[in-house]
Short mmCIF file of C-alpha atoms and ligand atoms in Angstrom, two decimals:
data_model
loop_
_atom_site.label_atom_id
_atom_site.label_comp_id
_atom_site.label_asym_id
_atom_site.label_seq_id
_atom_site.Cartn_x
_atom_site.Cartn_y
_atom_site.Cartn_z
CA UNK A 1 -12.89 26.89 -18.10
CA UNK A 2 -12.95 28.69 -14.77
CA UNK A 3 -10.05 27.23 -12.78
CA UNK A 4 -11.72 28.23 -9.54
CA UNK A 5 -14.99 26.47 -10.27
CA UNK A 6 -14.67 23.34 -12.39
CA UNK A 7 -16.43 20.04 -12.69
CA UNK A 8 -13.93 17.46 -11.41
CA UNK A 9 -14.59 13.75 -11.88
CA UNK A 10 -12.50 11.17 -10.02
CA UNK A 11 -12.43 7.61 -11.29
CA UNK A 12 -11.79 5.18 -8.45
CA UNK A 13 -13.13 5.70 -4.92
CA UNK A 14 -10.49 3.66 -3.06
CA UNK A 15 -7.64 4.56 -0.66
CA UNK A 16 -6.39 7.15 -3.15
CA UNK A 17 -9.45 8.53 -4.98
CA UNK A 18 -11.85 8.91 -2.09
CA UNK A 19 -9.62 11.01 0.24
CA UNK A 20 -8.65 13.07 -2.81
CA UNK A 21 -12.31 13.70 -3.71
CA UNK A 22 -13.02 14.76 -0.13
CA UNK A 23 -10.08 17.15 -0.06
CA UNK A 24 -11.07 18.82 -3.33
CA UNK A 25 -14.72 19.09 -2.28
CA UNK A 26 -13.74 20.47 1.13
CA UNK A 27 -11.08 22.99 0.09
CA UNK A 28 -12.34 24.28 -3.28
CA UNK A 29 -15.50 25.48 -5.03
CA UNK A 30 -15.29 22.70 -7.61
CA UNK A 31 -18.18 20.30 -8.25
CA UNK A 32 -16.78 16.83 -7.47
CA UNK A 33 -18.13 13.54 -8.77
CA UNK A 34 -16.76 10.18 -7.67
CA UNK A 35 -17.07 7.20 -9.99
CA UNK A 36 -16.54 3.60 -8.94
CA UNK A 37 -17.51 0.17 -10.25
CA UNK A 38 -18.50 -0.87 -6.72
CA UNK A 39 -22.13 -0.03 -5.94
CA UNK A 40 -21.35 -0.75 -2.30
CA UNK A 41 -18.66 1.95 -2.25
CA UNK A 42 -20.90 4.41 -4.11
CA UNK A 43 -23.84 3.79 -1.76
CA UNK A 44 -21.63 4.33 1.31
CA UNK A 45 -20.37 7.66 -0.08
CA UNK A 46 -23.89 8.83 -0.90
CA UNK A 47 -24.86 7.92 2.68
CA UNK A 48 -21.94 10.17 3.77
CA UNK A 49 -19.86 7.21 4.95
CA UNK A 50 -16.27 6.40 3.99
CA UNK A 51 -15.69 3.31 1.81
CA UNK A 52 -12.09 3.07 3.07
CA UNK A 53 -10.27 3.24 6.42
CA UNK A 54 -9.02 6.82 6.40
CA UNK A 55 -9.60 8.81 9.59
CA UNK A 56 -9.48 12.23 7.88
CA UNK A 57 -11.76 11.22 5.01
CA UNK A 58 -14.20 9.57 7.43
CA UNK A 59 -14.57 13.00 9.05
CA UNK A 60 -14.57 15.00 5.81
CA UNK A 61 -17.36 13.06 4.09
CA UNK A 62 -19.82 14.24 6.73
CA UNK A 63 -19.08 17.92 6.02
CA UNK A 64 -18.83 18.05 2.23
CA UNK A 65 -20.95 17.80 -0.88
CA UNK A 66 -19.67 14.81 -2.85
CA UNK A 67 -21.81 12.60 -5.01
CA UNK A 68 -20.76 9.20 -6.27
CA UNK A 69 -22.07 6.95 -9.00
CA UNK A 70 -21.34 3.77 -10.91
CA UNK A 71 -22.56 5.51 -14.06
CA UNK A 72 -19.71 6.95 -16.14
CA UNK A 73 -22.09 9.26 -17.99
CA UNK A 74 -22.09 11.41 -14.84
CA UNK A 75 -18.60 12.62 -15.82
CA UNK A 76 -20.04 14.31 -18.91
CA UNK A 77 -18.83 17.93 -19.34
CA UNK A 78 -16.05 17.49 -16.76
CA UNK A 79 -13.23 20.00 -16.96
CA UNK A 80 -10.86 17.69 -15.12
CA UNK A 81 -10.88 13.90 -14.94
CA UNK A 82 -8.60 12.20 -12.40
CA UNK A 83 -7.87 8.47 -12.74
CA UNK A 84 -7.10 6.82 -9.39
CA UNK A 85 -7.62 3.14 -10.06
CA UNK A 86 -5.51 0.19 -8.84
CA UNK A 87 -2.33 -0.82 -10.65
CA UNK A 88 -1.64 -4.26 -9.17
CA UNK A 89 0.52 -7.07 -10.48
CA UNK A 90 -0.65 -10.33 -12.01
CA UNK A 91 0.07 -13.79 -10.58
CA UNK A 92 3.22 -13.86 -12.75
CA UNK A 93 4.35 -10.56 -11.16
CA UNK A 94 3.86 -8.63 -14.41
CA UNK A 95 2.23 -5.17 -14.27
CA UNK A 96 -1.55 -5.22 -14.60
CA UNK A 97 -2.80 -2.06 -16.34
CA UNK A 98 -6.28 -3.46 -16.97
CA UNK A 99 -7.97 -1.06 -14.54
CA UNK A 100 -6.38 1.95 -16.27
CA UNK A 101 -7.30 0.59 -19.68
CA UNK A 102 -10.95 -0.02 -18.74
CA UNK A 103 -11.23 3.35 -16.99
CA UNK A 104 -9.85 5.03 -20.10
CA UNK A 105 -12.30 3.13 -22.34
CA UNK A 106 -15.16 4.38 -20.14
CA UNK A 107 -13.88 7.97 -20.31
CA UNK A 108 -13.55 8.02 -24.13
CA UNK A 109 -17.18 8.89 -24.93
CA UNK A 110 -16.94 11.88 -22.59
CA UNK A 111 -13.52 13.17 -23.66
CA UNK A 112 -13.87 16.80 -24.70
CA UNK A 113 -11.71 19.60 -26.08
CA UNK A 114 -10.01 21.58 -23.32
CA UNK A 115 -10.08 18.80 -20.72
CA UNK A 116 -7.16 17.81 -18.51
CA UNK A 117 -6.83 14.12 -17.70
CA UNK A 118 -4.72 13.43 -14.59
CA UNK A 119 -3.40 9.97 -13.72
CA UNK A 120 -2.69 9.42 -10.01
CA UNK A 121 -2.21 5.66 -10.13
CA UNK A 122 1.36 4.43 -9.74
CA UNK A 123 2.82 3.24 -13.04
CA UNK A 124 6.21 2.67 -14.62
CA UNK A 125 7.92 5.31 -16.76
CA UNK A 126 6.24 5.38 -20.16
CA UNK A 127 2.69 4.33 -19.32
CA UNK A 128 1.24 7.83 -19.86
CA UNK A 129 3.03 8.32 -23.20
CA UNK A 130 2.70 4.75 -24.48
CA UNK A 131 -0.62 3.55 -23.05
CA UNK A 132 -2.83 6.32 -21.66
CA UNK A 133 -2.41 8.98 -24.37
CA UNK A 134 -2.77 6.58 -27.33
CA UNK A 135 -5.88 5.12 -25.69
CA UNK A 136 -7.39 8.58 -25.22
CA UNK A 137 -6.51 9.54 -28.82
CA UNK A 138 -8.71 6.66 -30.02
CA UNK A 139 -11.44 9.28 -29.51
CA UNK A 140 -10.05 11.12 -32.52
CA UNK A 141 -8.99 14.01 -30.28
CA UNK A 142 -5.26 14.83 -30.04
CA UNK A 143 -3.21 15.26 -26.92
CA UNK A 144 -1.87 18.81 -26.48
CA UNK A 145 -4.18 20.03 -29.22
CA UNK A 146 -7.59 19.05 -27.87
CA UNK A 147 -6.88 17.66 -24.38
CA UNK A 148 -3.90 17.48 -22.03
CA UNK A 149 -2.54 14.81 -19.73
CA UNK A 150 -0.75 15.15 -16.38
CA UNK A 151 0.60 12.60 -13.92
CA UNK A 152 0.54 13.34 -10.21
CA UNK A 153 1.56 10.07 -8.52
CA UNK A 154 -0.51 9.27 -5.44
CA UNK A 155 1.18 9.40 -2.05
CA UNK A 156 -1.05 8.08 0.66
CA UNK A 157 0.00 6.18 3.74
CA UNK A 158 -3.03 4.31 5.10
CA UNK A 159 -3.20 4.61 8.88
CA UNK A 160 -0.69 7.46 9.08
CA UNK A 161 -1.95 9.87 11.74
CA UNK A 162 0.37 12.72 10.71
CA UNK A 163 0.44 12.73 6.91
CA UNK A 164 -2.68 12.82 4.75
CA UNK A 165 -3.82 14.10 1.37
CA UNK A 166 -3.81 17.71 2.64
CA UNK A 167 -0.15 17.90 3.69
CA UNK A 168 1.90 15.47 1.60
CA UNK A 169 4.08 17.15 -1.08
CA UNK A 170 3.37 16.03 -4.63
CA UNK A 171 5.23 15.82 -7.95
CA UNK A 172 3.61 16.62 -11.30
CA UNK A 173 4.66 15.83 -14.86
CA UNK A 174 2.49 16.77 -17.84
CA UNK A 175 2.16 16.60 -21.62
CA UNK A 176 2.83 20.33 -21.87
CA UNK A 177 4.28 23.04 -19.64
CA UNK A 178 0.96 24.89 -19.67
CA UNK A 179 -0.93 21.86 -18.41
CA UNK A 180 1.78 21.26 -15.78
CA UNK A 181 1.28 24.81 -14.54
CA UNK A 182 -2.49 24.33 -14.56
CA UNK A 183 -2.21 21.07 -12.60
CA UNK A 184 0.16 22.71 -10.11
CA UNK A 185 -2.36 25.49 -9.50
CA UNK A 186 -5.15 22.92 -9.10
CA UNK A 187 -3.28 20.77 -6.54
CA UNK A 188 -2.05 23.86 -4.70
CA UNK A 189 -5.67 24.88 -4.15
CA UNK A 190 -6.24 22.05 -1.66
CA UNK A 191 -2.80 20.81 -0.61
CA UNK A 192 -0.76 22.77 1.91
CA UNK A 193 2.65 21.39 0.85
CA UNK A 194 5.17 21.70 -1.98
CA UNK A 195 3.76 20.89 -5.43
CA UNK A 196 6.82 20.23 -7.59
CA UNK A 197 6.70 20.23 -11.40
CA UNK A 198 9.15 17.86 -13.10
CA UNK A 199 10.19 17.91 -16.75
CA UNK A 200 7.93 15.20 -18.16
CA UNK A 201 5.27 12.57 -17.60
CA UNK A 202 8.01 9.91 -17.49
CA UNK A 203 9.96 11.82 -14.84
CA UNK A 204 6.84 11.93 -12.63
CA UNK A 205 6.18 8.22 -13.18
CA UNK A 206 9.82 7.37 -12.37
CA UNK A 207 9.87 9.53 -9.22
CA UNK A 208 7.09 7.46 -7.66
CA UNK A 209 8.40 4.01 -8.49
CA UNK A 210 11.84 4.83 -7.10
CA UNK A 211 10.31 6.05 -3.82
CA UNK A 212 8.77 2.67 -3.17
CA UNK A 213 11.56 0.64 -4.69
CA UNK A 214 13.91 2.46 -2.32
CA UNK A 215 11.77 1.25 0.57
CA UNK A 216 11.59 -2.32 -0.74
CA UNK A 217 15.39 -2.73 -1.14
CA UNK A 218 16.01 -1.26 2.31
CA UNK A 219 13.56 -3.66 3.88
CA UNK A 220 15.20 -6.52 1.97
CA UNK A 221 18.56 -5.38 3.33
CA UNK A 222 17.44 -5.71 6.96
CA UNK A 223 15.55 -8.92 6.22
CA UNK A 224 18.76 -10.48 4.92
CA UNK A 225 20.67 -9.13 7.92
CA UNK A 226 18.03 -10.74 10.17
CA UNK A 227 18.79 -14.15 8.70
CA UNK A 228 22.53 -13.84 9.35
CA UNK A 229 22.04 -12.25 12.79
CA UNK A 230 19.78 -15.14 13.79
CA UNK A 231 22.76 -17.44 13.20
CA UNK A 232 25.11 -15.08 15.05
CA UNK A 233 22.74 -14.80 18.05
CA UNK A 234 22.52 -11.01 17.61
CA UNK A 235 19.38 -8.91 18.30
CA UNK A 236 18.86 -6.93 15.09
CA UNK A 237 16.52 -4.41 16.75
CA UNK A 238 19.22 -3.44 19.25
CA UNK A 239 21.72 -3.11 16.41
CA UNK A 240 19.48 -1.07 14.07
CA UNK A 241 18.54 1.22 16.94
CA UNK A 242 22.23 1.67 17.72
CA UNK A 243 23.05 2.48 14.09
CA UNK A 244 20.08 4.88 14.04
CA UNK A 245 21.71 7.29 16.46
CA UNK A 246 24.03 8.26 13.64
CA UNK A 247 22.63 11.72 12.80
CA UNK A 248 23.32 11.36 9.07
CA UNK A 249 23.53 8.79 6.29
CA UNK A 250 21.54 6.05 8.00
CA UNK A 251 17.78 5.44 7.66
CA UNK A 252 16.35 2.62 9.79
CA UNK A 253 14.13 -0.06 8.33
CA UNK A 254 13.03 -3.16 10.21
CA UNK A 255 12.88 -6.87 9.36
CA UNK A 256 9.66 -8.80 9.47
CA UNK A 257 7.66 -11.72 8.16
CA UNK A 258 7.27 -10.07 4.76
CA UNK A 259 6.31 -6.98 2.75
CA UNK A 260 2.69 -6.34 1.85
CA UNK A 261 0.45 -3.55 0.64
CA UNK A 262 -0.59 -2.03 -2.63
CA UNK A 263 2.67 -0.17 -3.15
CA UNK A 264 5.95 -1.53 -1.83
CA UNK A 265 5.82 -5.14 -3.07
CA UNK A 266 4.20 -4.09 -6.35
CA UNK A 267 5.91 -0.99 -7.69
CA UNK A 268 9.38 -2.56 -8.10
CA UNK A 269 7.92 -5.06 -10.58
CA UNK A 270 6.68 -2.15 -12.72
CA UNK A 271 10.20 -0.74 -12.91
CA UNK A 272 11.81 -4.19 -13.36
CA UNK A 273 9.52 -5.07 -16.26
CA UNK A 274 9.88 -1.73 -18.04
CA UNK A 275 13.67 -1.91 -17.84
CA UNK A 276 13.57 -5.56 -18.99
CA UNK A 277 11.51 -4.48 -22.01
CA UNK A 278 14.28 -1.96 -22.73
CA UNK A 279 16.96 -4.66 -22.43
CA UNK A 280 18.17 -3.97 -18.89
CA UNK A 281 17.88 -6.48 -16.01
CA UNK A 282 17.40 -4.90 -12.57
CA UNK A 283 19.00 -7.91 -10.87
CA UNK A 284 19.46 -6.02 -7.57
CA UNK A 285 15.80 -4.97 -7.39
CA UNK A 286 14.71 -8.50 -8.31
CA UNK A 287 16.98 -9.97 -5.63
CA UNK A 288 15.45 -7.63 -3.06
CA UNK A 289 11.97 -8.79 -4.09
CA UNK A 290 13.13 -12.42 -3.73
CA UNK A 291 14.51 -11.75 -0.23
CA UNK A 292 11.27 -10.09 0.89
CA UNK A 293 9.17 -12.82 -0.69
CA UNK A 294 11.18 -15.43 1.25
CA UNK A 295 10.20 -14.03 4.67
CA UNK A 296 6.84 -15.80 5.14
CA UNK A 297 8.51 -19.21 4.66
CA UNK A 298 11.40 -18.11 6.90
CA UNK A 299 8.91 -17.21 9.60
CA UNK A 300 7.13 -20.57 9.42
CA UNK A 301 10.54 -22.29 9.49
CA UNK A 302 11.18 -20.57 12.83
CA UNK A 303 7.97 -22.13 14.15
CA UNK A 304 9.00 -25.57 12.84
CA UNK A 305 12.44 -25.31 14.46
CA UNK A 306 10.93 -24.18 17.78
CA UNK A 307 8.37 -27.02 17.77
CA UNK A 308 11.20 -29.48 17.08
CA UNK A 309 12.85 -28.26 20.30
CA UNK A 310 9.83 -29.65 22.19
CA UNK A 311 9.56 -32.75 20.04
CA UNK A 312 6.61 -31.58 17.95
CA UNK A 313 5.84 -30.89 14.29
CA UNK A 314 3.57 -28.32 12.65
CA UNK A 315 1.20 -31.04 11.46
CA UNK A 316 -1.64 -31.37 13.96
CA UNK A 317 -0.33 -28.62 16.27
CA UNK A 318 -2.86 -26.00 17.40
CA UNK A 319 -1.42 -22.75 16.02
CA UNK A 320 -2.83 -19.23 16.33
CA UNK A 321 -1.98 -16.76 13.55
CA UNK A 322 -2.21 -13.21 14.93
CA UNK A 323 -2.88 -10.77 12.11
CA UNK A 324 -3.84 -11.00 8.43
CA UNK A 325 -3.62 -7.32 7.43
CA UNK A 326 -0.40 -6.13 5.76
CA UNK A 327 0.16 -3.29 8.21
CA UNK A 328 -0.85 -2.41 11.78
CA UNK A 329 -4.26 -1.08 12.80
CA UNK A 330 -5.83 -1.22 9.35
CA UNK A 331 -7.77 -4.08 7.73
CA UNK A 332 -6.05 -4.37 4.35
CA UNK A 333 -5.13 -7.75 2.88
CA UNK A 334 -3.50 -6.59 -0.34
CA UNK A 335 -0.32 -8.62 -0.95
CA UNK A 336 -0.26 -9.33 2.78
CA UNK A 337 2.53 -11.77 3.76
CA UNK A 338 0.22 -13.08 6.50
CA UNK A 339 -1.91 -14.67 3.78
CA UNK A 340 1.17 -16.57 2.56
CA UNK A 341 1.96 -17.65 6.13
CA UNK A 342 -1.64 -18.84 6.56
CA UNK A 343 -1.39 -20.84 3.33
CA UNK A 344 1.92 -22.47 4.33
CA UNK A 345 0.57 -23.39 7.78
CA UNK A 346 -2.55 -24.91 6.25
CA UNK A 347 -0.47 -26.81 3.68
CA UNK A 348 1.71 -28.14 6.51
CA UNK A 349 -1.34 -29.42 8.39
CA UNK A 350 -1.44 -27.00 11.31
CA UNK A 351 -4.69 -26.88 13.30
CA UNK A 352 -5.02 -23.16 12.66
CA UNK A 353 -6.98 -20.32 14.30
CA UNK A 354 -6.67 -16.91 12.62
CA UNK A 355 -7.28 -13.68 14.58
CA UNK A 356 -7.39 -10.17 13.12
CA UNK A 357 -9.62 -7.57 14.83
CA UNK A 358 -9.58 -5.49 11.63
CA UNK A 359 -10.68 -8.29 9.33
CA UNK A 360 -14.25 -9.60 9.47
CA UNK A 361 -14.79 -13.34 9.87
CA UNK A 362 -11.64 -14.11 11.86
CA UNK A 363 -11.67 -15.77 15.26
CA UNK A 364 -11.88 -14.22 18.73
CA UNK A 365 -8.51 -13.51 20.36
CA UNK A 366 -8.83 -14.92 23.86
CA UNK A 367 -10.44 -18.24 22.87
CA UNK A 368 -7.93 -18.68 20.05
CA UNK A 369 -4.99 -18.19 22.40
CA UNK A 370 -6.57 -20.52 24.95
CA UNK A 371 -6.72 -23.43 22.48
CA UNK A 372 -3.28 -22.85 20.92
CA UNK A 373 0.18 -24.18 21.81
CA UNK A 374 2.01 -21.93 19.35
CA UNK A 375 1.51 -18.42 17.96
CA UNK A 376 2.82 -16.62 14.89
CA UNK A 377 2.31 -12.84 15.06
CA UNK A 378 2.22 -11.49 11.50
CA UNK A 379 0.75 -7.99 12.03
CA UNK A 380 1.74 -5.53 14.77
CA UNK A 381 -1.83 -4.50 15.64
CA UNK A 382 -2.02 -2.54 18.89
CA UNK A 383 -4.50 -5.15 20.20
CA UNK A 384 -1.81 -7.83 20.04
CA UNK A 385 0.81 -5.71 21.80
CA UNK A 386 -1.60 -5.34 24.73
CA UNK A 387 -2.02 -9.12 25.31
CA UNK A 388 -1.14 -9.76 28.96
CA UNK A 389 -2.29 -13.39 29.33
CA UNK A 390 -0.81 -15.83 26.81
CA UNK A 391 -2.79 -18.73 28.36
CA UNK A 392 -1.12 -22.09 27.61
CA UNK A 393 0.93 -20.89 24.66
CA UNK A 394 4.38 -22.55 24.62
CA UNK A 395 5.92 -20.88 21.53
CA UNK A 396 5.65 -17.31 20.18
CA UNK A 397 7.10 -16.42 16.77
CA UNK A 398 7.09 -12.61 16.62
CA UNK A 399 6.98 -11.83 12.90
CA UNK A 400 7.05 -8.08 13.54
CA UNK A 401 9.51 -7.97 16.44
CA UNK A 402 6.88 -5.97 18.33
CA UNK A 403 6.52 -8.03 21.53
CA UNK A 404 8.56 -7.96 24.75
CA UNK A 405 11.13 -10.76 24.33
CA UNK A 406 12.18 -10.59 28.01
CA UNK A 407 8.59 -11.22 29.18
CA UNK A 408 8.43 -14.55 27.35
CA UNK A 409 11.86 -15.61 28.55
CA UNK A 410 10.76 -14.86 32.14
CA UNK A 411 7.66 -17.04 31.63
CA UNK A 412 9.59 -19.93 30.06
CA UNK A 413 7.81 -19.43 26.74
CA UNK A 414 9.98 -20.02 23.64
CA UNK A 415 10.26 -16.64 21.87
CA UNK A 416 11.71 -16.18 18.39
CA UNK A 417 11.70 -12.89 16.51
CA UNK A 418 12.96 -12.14 13.01
CA UNK A 419 16.62 -11.42 13.62
CA UNK A 420 16.25 -11.63 17.40
N1 SAJ B 1 7.69 -3.11 6.29
C1 SAJ B 1 8.76 -3.84 6.81
N2 SAJ B 1 9.81 -3.16 7.34
C2 SAJ B 1 9.85 -1.79 7.36
C3 SAJ B 1 8.76 -1.08 6.81
C4 SAJ B 1 7.69 -1.75 6.29
O1 SAJ B 1 8.76 -5.08 6.81
O2 SAJ B 1 10.84 -1.24 7.88
C5 SAJ B 1 6.56 -3.84 5.70
C6 SAJ B 1 5.24 -3.55 6.39
O3 SAJ B 1 5.00 -4.47 7.42
C7 SAJ B 1 4.23 -3.73 5.24
C8 SAJ B 1 5.02 -3.33 4.01
O4 SAJ B 1 6.40 -3.38 4.36
O5 SAJ B 1 3.85 -5.09 5.13
C9 SAJ B 1 4.67 -1.95 3.49
O6 SAJ B 1 4.78 -1.09 4.60
P1 SAJ B 1 4.63 0.52 4.43
O7 SAJ B 1 4.82 1.14 5.77
O8 SAJ B 1 5.51 0.95 3.34
O9 SAJ B 1 3.09 0.67 4.11
P2 SAJ B 1 2.35 1.12 2.78
O10 SAJ B 1 2.30 0.06 1.78
O11 SAJ B 1 1.07 1.72 3.24
O12 SAJ B 1 3.30 2.24 2.20
C10 SAJ B 1 2.86 3.56 2.06
C11 SAJ B 1 3.49 3.95 0.80
N3 SAJ B 1 2.90 5.12 0.28
C12 SAJ B 1 2.76 5.20 -1.08
O13 SAJ B 1 3.14 4.35 -1.85
C13 SAJ B 1 2.11 6.38 -1.63
C14 SAJ B 1 4.99 4.14 0.99
O14 SAJ B 1 5.53 4.90 -0.08
C15 SAJ B 1 5.31 4.89 2.22
O15 SAJ B 1 6.73 4.89 2.40
C16 SAJ B 1 4.70 4.20 3.39
O16 SAJ B 1 3.28 4.31 3.15
C17 SAJ B 1 5.09 4.86 4.71
O17 SAJ B 1 6.00 5.71 4.69
O18 SAJ B 1 4.55 4.44 5.71
#
């Protein structure tokens, strides 16, 4: 194998795999093949278009040679196979490894001596050793004798203008020190940031889940504060901003109508379940999940209380839901709390209009505001922050604390934030 010119196959052309494929194709001499189950994604890539919202990758695809296919046989004779498929949770909040398992089944016929298999998908400690390697060894080949395995947890922040696949540091664990060194050299060839080798596959898996669990518990902390500050008549944004001028030992997070995305509300359940299987209950992490999962209902409750102030109920009221996406300025519905808010409003009989400029099939903003008495903002899209004419709206529930509270007070519009 010539480390400078390999055949690299990437399984999964989503938010993680596609930018990664572009970076490798752009910065190295490797031949890069992208594999995905979605013919639509594959066709877009072969037409030199991006299948995901990623500003850097949308540029890169036009300059590079990257072919994509739905046919797994195209990975034949790969030196390196990278698995970057989703690791969601099931309805019952249990980890769902089915994408990894099916990707591995599809790789088996093409597993060869000397190959390195790298998992980028986020998993709990133990998945590589207890699921991935045994599945690959069903080929009859042995890990560390015939093939090696490494884990380099993905770190991508959709919509981030500063950090992208080229400049985010990475951690690597592997089945052997040689394969760790090989993987480090590979990632260093297209990433201009620290590539850190940890002691094992499990250590790499654990490092990723604690990153996102850290974020989840900190968001739960401020969400719980928001509930008590609402009762105390305090403005949580003012208070967090004040605490933030402490130059050490404080890291601001902000309350909102809930926690969405493919990482933050998902990864804690991987850690919780693994520890539970080992006989330990992460009650604190579970409680944080419960707090964050309570925010959509809390947000709708604010609307109900505000309507009651003007003698109305949710049932039959014309309500406009601003935003469906889980984070600003992208169109991504995964685990979005706005979907839960929409469901609750529908169940409570609201006459609902839903507006999200990043999601196809939603209503037009101006007309939706015109016909609505009340608004819940669930996503801090820039388009919503620019609204200057709220038409006949009487109530605004600002689920992302991103609007100007004083403006609404000056206009006699009832404004309620989350913790303000
Ligand atoms: N959220 C809050 N309050 C906060 C921060 C976020 O309610 O203070 C909500 C957001 O509205 C969103 C959810 O949490 O619904 C997740 O927000 P996020 O900014 O964490 O967005 P993600 O899911 O794109 O997170 C990614 C993650 N990257 C990876 O997992 C590789 C995460 O680790 C990063 O911390 C995050 O980007 C980032 O830093 O922006």
